[in-house]
């Protein structure tokens, strides 16, 4: 499969090059030249297939011929060695739990898949690749764990000092080996700006191969389409009208769901669940896309003011506003509403959600009001204990830490403090 840049001013390139570059030279996001639907029998018989078989068939065309089939099989098998259960809450609402991986947020799958692809491409260690990533919390941990010990790949994570949770900080600062954490005296936006400056700094990029590991990278973005198929596998026999409500920030996850739809999965509608960062909700109402600075909320992984993957969504629906609206709804909720929802989910269903999932639940309820025959699946994108303060305060009950989180809590943090781009550049070159 070849990929083109959505800015249309760069040459088309292979999967391998798209993964290594991250972003096209014209700064556009890469998009596959073609999406060949899977045969209808694949979806009819999906319950007979294992997760690895589903994932392998779904991703094959996007990585071929750069990764041989046998290697791809072991990559997906390795990537997916945990569970993705659908938990029914009521007759028409279920949740798809995406937090059973090593860092307990859904980003584990994309990070693990991408790490294994890069590891394969770099197996002969010809040129070391440096993965440079800014995190507001979950990406850093997932990338750190995903890439730990991958030969020929160095990972440098920038995070804003004092602005990630204790658990998140431990997950990204305690691994060592090929993973380095840089603690930035500033905000997430400052971290992100430094990373962007680095990618544009020819003096730096001429000396080292830099790539990104957020959802702009096709190897981080595409494997997320597996989730939607795993949910479909569990539900399609009992539910007809399945819709997905996806807590969205950069819109990579929901956009991956739409790729599953393009592959022929019979899902007619998606819901983007947003907190008060509601650029897309507004766009669908007004037809006017207005990026704005992000505001801080309790569902902080969705605090994005200009979602980078929205352009891919527009491409999927051929840049036609009406087609987009047929396939995507979006709702936005305040922190107060989110806390109410956490409590409601706990009281009504005896289920502990995290703030992101709670926003997804609210969006399900809003959609079901207009479409009472649908079955809405909201994605639980992180384990509730990753947001312990909010969750315990709202439901007034102590939460036990799962073993994955317990295990990092008494490890020692190692991070280098930096305060500006010169510090970062000095670190990368030194
Ligand atoms: C990253 C993240 C999101 C948002 O996902 P996007 O693909 O950026 O839309 C939602 N919830 C959690 C917990 C996350 O870590």
Short mmCIF file of C-alpha atoms and ligand atoms in Angstrom, two decimals:
data_model
loop_
_atom_site.label_atom_id
_atom_site.label_comp_id
_atom_site.label_asym_id
_atom_site.label_seq_id
_atom_site.Cartn_x
_atom_site.Cartn_y
_atom_site.Cartn_z
CA UNK A 1 0.00 0.00 0.00
CA UNK A 2 1.20 3.48 -0.80
CA UNK A 3 0.25 6.58 1.11
CA UNK A 4 -0.32 10.14 -0.07
CA UNK A 5 -0.03 13.35 1.86
CA UNK A 6 -3.30 15.13 2.56
CA UNK A 7 -1.51 18.38 1.71
CA UNK A 8 -0.94 16.87 -1.76
CA UNK A 9 2.48 18.47 -2.13
CA UNK A 10 4.71 15.51 -1.35
CA UNK A 11 5.46 12.30 -3.25
CA UNK A 12 3.45 9.18 -2.38
CA UNK A 13 5.35 6.78 -0.22
CA UNK A 14 5.40 3.23 1.16
CA UNK A 15 4.05 2.13 4.56
CA UNK A 16 7.61 1.81 5.80
CA UNK A 17 8.56 5.35 4.82
CA UNK A 18 5.28 6.74 6.15
CA UNK A 19 5.97 5.13 9.54
CA UNK A 20 9.57 6.29 9.68
CA UNK A 21 8.74 9.84 8.60
CA UNK A 22 5.55 10.23 10.65
CA UNK A 23 4.49 13.35 8.81
CA UNK A 24 4.95 13.94 5.05
CA UNK A 25 7.63 16.45 3.99
CA UNK A 26 4.87 18.95 3.12
CA UNK A 27 3.64 18.56 6.75
CA UNK A 28 0.52 16.72 5.60
CA UNK A 29 -0.87 13.58 7.23
CA UNK A 30 -0.46 10.36 5.29
CA UNK A 31 -3.55 8.54 4.01
CA UNK A 32 -3.77 5.18 2.20
CA UNK A 33 -4.15 5.42 -1.59
CA UNK A 34 -6.86 2.80 -1.59
CA UNK A 35 -9.09 0.95 0.89
CA UNK A 36 -10.14 -2.48 -0.37
CA UNK A 37 -13.22 -3.72 1.51
CA UNK A 38 -13.01 -7.17 3.09
CA UNK A 39 -15.51 -9.74 1.78
CA UNK A 40 -18.95 -9.68 3.48
CA UNK A 41 -18.33 -13.26 4.64
CA UNK A 42 -15.53 -11.91 6.85
CA UNK A 43 -18.05 -9.91 8.86
CA UNK A 44 -20.73 -12.61 8.76
CA UNK A 45 -18.30 -15.13 10.22
CA UNK A 46 -16.39 -12.79 12.48
CA UNK A 47 -17.44 -14.66 15.65
CA UNK A 48 -15.46 -17.68 14.47
CA UNK A 49 -12.23 -15.67 14.18
CA UNK A 50 -9.72 -14.92 16.93
CA UNK A 51 -8.59 -11.36 17.67
CA UNK A 52 -5.30 -12.00 15.91
CA UNK A 53 -7.02 -13.42 12.84
CA UNK A 54 -9.34 -10.41 12.65
CA UNK A 55 -6.50 -7.93 13.11
CA UNK A 56 -4.26 -9.67 10.61
CA UNK A 57 -6.91 -9.68 7.85
CA UNK A 58 -7.89 -6.08 8.59
CA UNK A 59 -4.40 -4.55 8.59
CA UNK A 60 -2.72 -6.71 5.92
CA UNK A 61 -3.41 -4.49 2.91
CA UNK A 62 -2.12 -1.40 4.71
CA UNK A 63 1.34 -2.77 5.51
CA UNK A 64 1.92 -4.96 2.46
CA UNK A 65 4.47 -5.55 1.00
CA UNK A 66 6.76 -3.91 3.56
CA UNK A 67 6.10 -6.45 6.29
CA UNK A 68 5.94 -10.13 5.29
CA UNK A 69 2.79 -11.99 6.35
CA UNK A 70 4.48 -14.27 8.86
CA UNK A 71 6.11 -11.31 10.58
CA UNK A 72 2.86 -9.38 10.56
CA UNK A 73 1.12 -12.32 12.22
CA UNK A 74 3.55 -12.35 15.07
CA UNK A 75 3.40 -8.55 15.37
CA UNK A 76 -0.39 -8.55 15.83
CA UNK A 77 -0.26 -11.55 18.14
CA UNK A 78 2.28 -9.80 20.35
CA UNK A 79 0.42 -6.51 20.23
CA UNK A 80 -2.92 -7.98 21.26
CA UNK A 81 -2.03 -10.14 24.24
CA UNK A 82 -4.78 -8.77 26.47
CA UNK A 83 -8.56 -8.54 26.53
CA UNK A 84 -11.12 -6.18 24.93
CA UNK A 85 -14.40 -7.05 26.63
CA UNK A 86 -17.78 -5.50 25.86
CA UNK A 87 -19.74 -4.98 29.09
CA UNK A 88 -23.50 -4.45 28.74
CA UNK A 89 -24.92 -1.75 31.02
CA UNK A 90 -28.52 -1.64 29.82
CA UNK A 91 -30.60 -2.90 26.89
CA UNK A 92 -29.24 -0.26 24.58
CA UNK A 93 -25.94 0.83 26.11
CA UNK A 94 -22.72 -1.18 26.39
CA UNK A 95 -19.14 -0.22 27.04
CA UNK A 96 -16.07 -1.51 25.24
CA UNK A 97 -13.22 -1.68 27.75
CA UNK A 98 -9.95 -0.65 26.13
CA UNK A 99 -7.91 -0.41 29.32
CA UNK A 100 -6.60 -3.91 29.87
CA UNK A 101 -3.16 -3.25 28.37
CA UNK A 102 0.08 -2.54 30.23
CA UNK A 103 -0.57 1.20 30.78
CA UNK A 104 -4.34 0.86 31.03
CA UNK A 105 -5.35 3.31 28.30
CA UNK A 106 -6.38 2.48 24.76
CA UNK A 107 -3.17 3.91 23.32
CA UNK A 108 -1.34 0.71 24.24
CA UNK A 109 -2.42 -1.10 21.07
CA UNK A 110 -1.31 1.62 18.65
CA UNK A 111 1.96 2.15 20.52
CA UNK A 112 2.76 -1.57 20.68
CA UNK A 113 1.95 -2.12 17.03
CA UNK A 114 3.98 0.86 15.88
CA UNK A 115 6.93 -0.12 18.06
CA UNK A 116 7.02 -3.61 16.56
CA UNK A 117 6.79 -2.25 13.00
CA UNK A 118 9.65 0.17 13.60
CA UNK A 119 11.63 -2.57 15.30
CA UNK A 120 11.18 -4.74 12.22
CA UNK A 121 12.17 -1.95 9.83
CA UNK A 122 15.22 -1.29 11.96
CA UNK A 123 16.20 -4.90 12.49
CA UNK A 124 19.57 -4.43 10.86
CA UNK A 125 20.21 -1.31 12.86
CA UNK A 126 21.26 0.67 9.81
CA UNK A 127 20.16 4.02 11.15
CA UNK A 128 18.85 4.67 14.62
CA UNK A 129 15.41 6.28 14.77
CA UNK A 130 14.47 8.65 17.54
CA UNK A 131 10.82 8.77 18.49
CA UNK A 132 10.09 12.21 19.89
CA UNK A 133 6.76 12.62 21.59
CA UNK A 134 4.98 15.22 23.71
CA UNK A 135 2.40 13.93 26.15
CA UNK A 136 -0.37 15.35 28.26
CA UNK A 137 -0.57 12.04 30.09
CA UNK A 138 -1.48 8.74 28.48
CA UNK A 139 0.53 8.78 25.26
CA UNK A 140 3.84 8.99 27.11
CA UNK A 141 3.29 5.87 29.18
CA UNK A 142 1.91 3.83 26.30
CA UNK A 143 4.79 4.82 24.03
CA UNK A 144 7.38 4.19 26.75
CA UNK A 145 6.04 0.69 27.43
CA UNK A 146 5.42 -0.09 23.77
CA UNK A 147 8.95 0.80 22.69
CA UNK A 148 10.88 -0.48 25.71
CA UNK A 149 13.81 -2.57 24.52
CA UNK A 150 13.10 -2.15 20.79
CA UNK A 151 16.47 -2.26 19.03
CA UNK A 152 17.54 0.71 16.92
CA UNK A 153 14.87 2.96 18.41
CA UNK A 154 15.39 5.64 21.03
CA UNK A 155 12.39 7.28 22.67
CA UNK A 156 12.35 10.79 24.09
CA UNK A 157 9.19 11.87 25.90
CA UNK A 158 8.43 15.46 26.83
CA UNK A 159 5.90 16.06 29.57
CA UNK A 160 4.77 19.18 31.42
CA UNK A 161 6.13 19.30 34.95
CA UNK A 162 3.41 18.99 37.59
CA UNK A 163 0.62 18.62 35.03
CA UNK A 164 0.34 14.87 34.63
CA UNK A 165 -1.04 12.56 37.32
CA UNK A 166 1.37 10.72 39.65
CA UNK A 167 0.48 7.45 38.02
CA UNK A 168 1.04 8.82 34.54
CA UNK A 169 4.39 10.31 35.57
CA UNK A 170 5.56 7.02 37.05
CA UNK A 171 4.56 5.17 33.89
CA UNK A 172 6.79 7.30 31.72
CA UNK A 173 9.79 8.03 33.97
CA UNK A 174 10.65 4.68 35.52
CA UNK A 175 11.57 2.39 32.65
CA UNK A 176 15.13 3.38 31.68
CA UNK A 177 16.87 1.50 28.84
CA UNK A 178 16.03 3.20 25.52
CA UNK A 179 13.40 5.47 27.08
CA UNK A 180 14.20 8.97 28.32
CA UNK A 181 11.77 11.37 29.96
CA UNK A 182 12.24 15.12 29.75
CA UNK A 183 10.37 17.10 32.37
CA UNK A 184 9.48 20.42 30.83
CA UNK A 185 9.10 23.56 32.86
CA UNK A 186 5.94 24.61 31.00
CA UNK A 187 2.59 23.40 29.68
CA UNK A 188 1.63 20.60 27.31
CA UNK A 189 1.36 23.19 24.54
CA UNK A 190 4.99 24.17 25.22
CA UNK A 191 6.05 20.50 24.94
CA UNK A 192 4.12 20.12 21.71
CA UNK A 193 5.61 23.32 20.28
CA UNK A 194 9.15 22.13 21.05
CA UNK A 195 8.50 18.81 19.32
CA UNK A 196 7.15 20.61 16.26
CA UNK A 197 10.16 22.93 16.21
CA UNK A 198 12.44 19.90 16.32
CA UNK A 199 10.73 18.28 13.31
CA UNK A 200 11.16 21.51 11.33
CA UNK A 201 14.79 22.08 12.39
CA UNK A 202 16.86 20.96 9.41
CA UNK A 203 20.03 21.36 11.35
CA UNK A 204 18.73 18.64 13.64
CA UNK A 205 16.89 16.42 11.14
CA UNK A 206 19.96 16.29 8.89
CA UNK A 207 21.83 14.68 11.80
CA UNK A 208 19.19 12.27 13.07
CA UNK A 209 16.07 10.42 11.94
CA UNK A 210 13.18 11.76 14.00
CA UNK A 211 9.67 10.34 13.98
CA UNK A 212 6.46 10.89 15.91
CA UNK A 213 4.41 8.37 17.87
CA UNK A 214 1.09 10.10 18.18
CA UNK A 215 -1.91 9.32 16.04
CA UNK A 216 -0.61 11.27 13.07
CA UNK A 217 1.67 8.26 12.53
CA UNK A 218 -0.17 5.69 10.41
CA UNK A 219 1.22 2.79 12.44
CA UNK A 220 -0.22 4.26 15.64
CA UNK A 221 -3.52 5.27 14.07
CA UNK A 222 -4.60 2.33 11.89
CA UNK A 223 -4.43 -0.56 14.40
CA UNK A 224 -7.07 1.22 16.46
CA UNK A 225 -9.61 0.00 13.90
CA UNK A 226 -9.26 -3.45 15.51
CA UNK A 227 -11.28 -2.35 18.55
CA UNK A 228 -14.39 -1.68 16.55
CA UNK A 229 -14.18 -5.09 14.93
CA UNK A 230 -13.65 -6.79 18.30
CA UNK A 231 -16.80 -5.09 19.60
CA UNK A 232 -18.71 -6.01 16.45
CA UNK A 233 -17.61 -9.61 16.90
CA UNK A 234 -19.10 -9.65 20.40
CA UNK A 235 -22.35 -7.87 19.54
CA UNK A 236 -23.43 -8.45 15.96
CA UNK A 237 -25.46 -11.58 16.64
CA UNK A 238 -27.63 -9.93 19.27
CA UNK A 239 -27.73 -6.27 18.18
CA UNK A 240 -28.76 -4.86 14.82
CA UNK A 241 -28.22 -1.19 14.89
CA UNK A 242 -24.81 -0.75 16.54
CA UNK A 243 -23.34 2.75 16.88
CA UNK A 244 -20.08 3.73 18.59
CA UNK A 245 -19.61 6.67 20.90
CA UNK A 246 -15.93 7.57 20.98
CA UNK A 247 -14.46 9.96 23.56
CA UNK A 248 -12.43 12.15 21.22
CA UNK A 249 -9.46 14.48 21.46
CA UNK A 250 -7.32 14.31 18.35
CA UNK A 251 -10.00 12.17 16.67
CA UNK A 252 -7.58 9.37 15.81
CA UNK A 253 -9.64 6.67 17.48
CA UNK A 254 -13.00 7.59 15.95
CA UNK A 255 -11.31 8.00 12.57
CA UNK A 256 -9.92 4.47 12.91
CA UNK A 257 -13.47 3.24 13.53
CA UNK A 258 -14.46 4.84 10.27
CA UNK A 259 -11.68 2.90 8.55
CA UNK A 260 -13.30 -0.32 9.84
CA UNK A 261 -16.53 0.93 8.25
CA UNK A 262 -14.68 1.58 4.97
CA UNK A 263 -13.43 -2.00 5.14
CA UNK A 264 -17.07 -3.06 4.98
CA UNK A 265 -18.05 -3.42 8.62
CA UNK A 266 -21.79 -2.69 8.67
CA UNK A 267 -21.78 0.26 11.08
CA UNK A 268 -23.88 3.19 9.98
CA UNK A 269 -22.99 5.80 12.50
CA UNK A 270 -20.33 7.17 14.84
CA UNK A 271 -20.60 9.62 17.68
CA UNK A 272 -17.72 11.85 18.71
CA UNK A 273 -18.08 12.50 22.43
CA UNK A 274 -16.40 15.74 23.46
CA UNK A 275 -15.77 17.70 26.62
CA UNK A 276 -15.84 21.48 26.40
CA UNK A 277 -13.23 21.35 23.67
CA UNK A 278 -15.95 21.18 21.08
CA UNK A 279 -14.58 22.38 17.75
CA UNK A 280 -16.13 19.45 15.89
CA UNK A 281 -19.50 19.61 17.69
CA UNK A 282 -19.65 23.25 16.64
CA UNK A 283 -18.55 22.46 13.11
CA UNK A 284 -21.34 19.94 12.59
CA UNK A 285 -23.84 22.52 13.80
CA UNK A 286 -22.52 25.53 11.90
CA UNK A 287 -20.42 24.20 8.99
CA UNK A 288 -17.75 26.53 10.25
CA UNK A 289 -14.49 24.95 11.47
CA UNK A 290 -12.90 27.18 14.07
CA UNK A 291 -9.84 25.88 15.91
CA UNK A 292 -9.46 27.38 19.35
CA UNK A 293 -7.00 27.10 22.23
CA UNK A 294 -7.73 24.07 24.39
CA UNK A 295 -9.32 24.44 27.80
CA UNK A 296 -8.41 22.18 30.73
CA UNK A 297 -11.02 19.62 31.82
CA UNK A 298 -11.24 16.49 33.98
CA UNK A 299 -11.14 14.37 30.81
CA UNK A 300 -7.75 15.84 29.97
CA UNK A 301 -6.77 13.46 27.16
CA UNK A 302 -9.49 15.14 25.11
CA UNK A 303 -8.33 18.70 25.73
CA UNK A 304 -7.53 19.42 22.11
CA UNK A 305 -8.46 22.63 20.35
CA UNK A 306 -7.62 21.64 16.77
CA UNK A 307 -7.93 17.85 16.34
CA UNK A 308 -5.20 16.67 14.00
CA UNK A 309 -7.08 13.68 12.54
CA UNK A 310 -10.20 15.57 11.55
CA UNK A 311 -8.73 16.12 8.12
CA UNK A 312 -8.53 12.33 7.67
CA UNK A 313 -12.21 12.04 8.57
CA UNK A 314 -13.07 14.60 5.93
CA UNK A 315 -11.04 12.67 3.40
CA UNK A 316 -12.90 9.44 4.25
CA UNK A 317 -16.21 11.11 3.47
CA UNK A 318 -14.82 12.79 0.34
CA UNK A 319 -14.96 16.24 1.89
CA UNK A 320 -18.74 16.24 1.61
CA UNK A 321 -20.39 17.86 4.60
CA UNK A 322 -23.70 16.02 4.16
CA UNK A 323 -22.02 12.60 3.93
CA UNK A 324 -20.02 13.43 7.03
CA UNK A 325 -23.18 14.39 8.92
CA UNK A 326 -24.86 11.13 7.89
CA UNK A 327 -22.01 9.23 9.47
CA UNK A 328 -20.98 11.34 12.43
CA UNK A 329 -22.79 13.07 15.28
CA UNK A 330 -21.03 14.98 18.01
CA UNK A 331 -22.03 16.17 21.46
CA UNK A 332 -20.15 18.18 24.04
CA UNK A 333 -20.45 18.10 27.84
CA UNK A 334 -19.17 20.10 30.80
CA UNK A 335 -17.11 18.73 33.70
CA UNK A 336 -20.16 19.06 35.94
CA UNK A 337 -22.24 16.90 33.59
CA UNK A 338 -19.36 14.42 33.37
CA UNK A 339 -19.22 14.04 37.16
CA UNK A 340 -22.98 13.57 37.28
CA UNK A 341 -22.65 10.86 34.66
CA UNK A 342 -19.90 9.06 36.63
CA UNK A 343 -22.23 8.96 39.59
CA UNK A 344 -25.24 7.89 37.52
CA UNK A 345 -23.30 5.03 35.91
CA UNK A 346 -22.16 3.93 39.34
CA UNK A 347 -25.58 4.16 40.96
CA UNK A 348 -27.63 2.69 38.10
CA UNK A 349 -25.30 0.02 36.79
CA UNK A 350 -22.83 -0.51 39.60
CA UNK A 351 -20.06 0.28 37.12
CA UNK A 352 -17.08 2.56 37.71
CA UNK A 353 -16.27 4.58 34.60
CA UNK A 354 -13.45 7.06 34.06
CA UNK A 355 -14.17 10.70 33.06
CA UNK A 356 -13.52 10.02 29.35
CA UNK A 357 -15.86 7.04 29.29
CA UNK A 358 -18.45 9.09 31.18
CA UNK A 359 -18.44 11.66 28.37
CA UNK A 360 -18.93 8.78 25.93
CA UNK A 361 -21.88 7.55 27.99
CA UNK A 362 -23.51 11.00 27.92
CA UNK A 363 -23.14 11.14 24.16
CA UNK A 364 -24.81 7.71 23.90
CA UNK A 365 -27.76 8.96 25.91
CA UNK A 366 -28.09 12.08 23.78
CA UNK A 367 -28.01 10.05 20.57
CA UNK A 368 -30.46 7.42 21.84
CA UNK A 369 -33.01 10.13 22.58
CA UNK A 370 -33.26 10.73 18.83
CA UNK A 371 -32.56 7.14 17.78
CA UNK A 372 -34.18 4.88 20.38
CA UNK A 373 -33.67 1.67 18.37
CA UNK A 374 -29.92 1.89 18.23
CA UNK A 375 -27.51 -0.01 20.47
CA UNK A 376 -24.80 2.41 21.57
CA UNK A 377 -21.33 1.23 22.58
CA UNK A 378 -19.19 3.83 24.33
CA UNK A 379 -15.46 3.25 24.46
CA UNK A 380 -13.92 3.14 27.93
CA UNK A 381 -10.59 4.61 26.89
CA UNK A 382 -8.81 4.49 30.25
CA UNK A 383 -9.02 2.64 33.54
CA UNK A 384 -10.81 4.70 36.21
CA UNK A 385 -7.85 4.51 38.62
CA UNK A 386 -5.78 6.56 36.16
CA UNK A 387 -8.05 9.42 37.23
CA UNK A 388 -8.25 8.45 40.87
CA UNK A 389 -8.83 11.92 42.36
CA UNK A 390 -11.93 12.68 40.32
CA UNK A 391 -13.38 9.18 40.45
CA UNK A 392 -13.00 8.68 44.22
CA UNK A 393 -14.32 12.14 44.97
CA UNK A 394 -17.43 11.62 42.87
CA UNK A 395 -18.43 8.10 43.84
CA UNK A 396 -17.10 8.35 47.40
CA UNK A 397 -15.50 4.96 47.35
CA UNK A 398 -11.85 3.94 47.52
CA UNK A 399 -10.59 2.18 44.39
CA UNK A 400 -8.09 -0.67 44.48
CA UNK A 401 -5.11 -0.18 42.19
CA UNK A 402 -4.74 -2.81 39.47
CA UNK A 403 -1.42 -4.71 39.41
CA UNK A 404 -0.10 -2.86 36.33
CA UNK A 405 -0.36 0.42 38.23
CA UNK A 406 0.69 -0.93 41.62
CA UNK A 407 3.88 -2.19 39.98
CA UNK A 408 5.15 1.25 38.94
CA UNK A 409 4.16 3.21 42.03
CA UNK A 410 7.31 2.55 44.05
CA UNK A 411 9.77 2.64 41.20
CA UNK A 412 12.13 5.59 41.12
CA UNK A 413 11.42 8.48 38.77
CA UNK A 414 14.24 9.48 36.43
CA UNK A 415 13.71 12.60 34.33
CA UNK A 416 15.89 15.39 32.97
CA UNK A 417 14.57 18.89 33.44
CA UNK A 418 14.52 21.20 30.45
CA UNK A 419 12.98 24.60 29.93
CA UNK A 420 13.35 25.58 26.29
CA UNK A 421 14.05 24.35 22.77
CA UNK A 422 17.79 24.91 23.06
CA UNK A 423 17.83 22.50 26.02
CA UNK A 424 15.95 19.92 23.97
CA UNK A 425 18.24 20.28 20.98
CA UNK A 426 21.30 20.10 23.17
CA UNK A 427 19.96 16.93 24.72
CA UNK A 428 19.14 15.30 21.37
CA UNK A 429 22.51 16.10 19.84
CA UNK A 430 24.55 15.45 22.97
C1 LIG B 1 -5.97 9.79 23.84
C2 LIG B 1 -7.19 9.58 24.62
C3 LIG B 1 -8.46 9.95 24.12
C4 LIG B 1 -8.64 10.65 22.80
O1 LIG B 1 -8.33 9.87 21.70
P1 LIG B 1 -8.12 10.52 20.25
O2 LIG B 1 -7.72 9.41 19.36
O3 LIG B 1 -7.02 11.54 20.42
O4 LIG B 1 -9.39 11.17 19.86
C5 LIG B 1 -9.57 9.65 24.89
N1 LIG B 1 -9.46 9.07 26.09
C6 LIG B 1 -8.26 8.73 26.62
C7 LIG B 1 -8.20 8.12 27.97
C8 LIG B 1 -7.08 8.96 25.91
O5 LIG B 1 -5.89 8.63 26.44
#
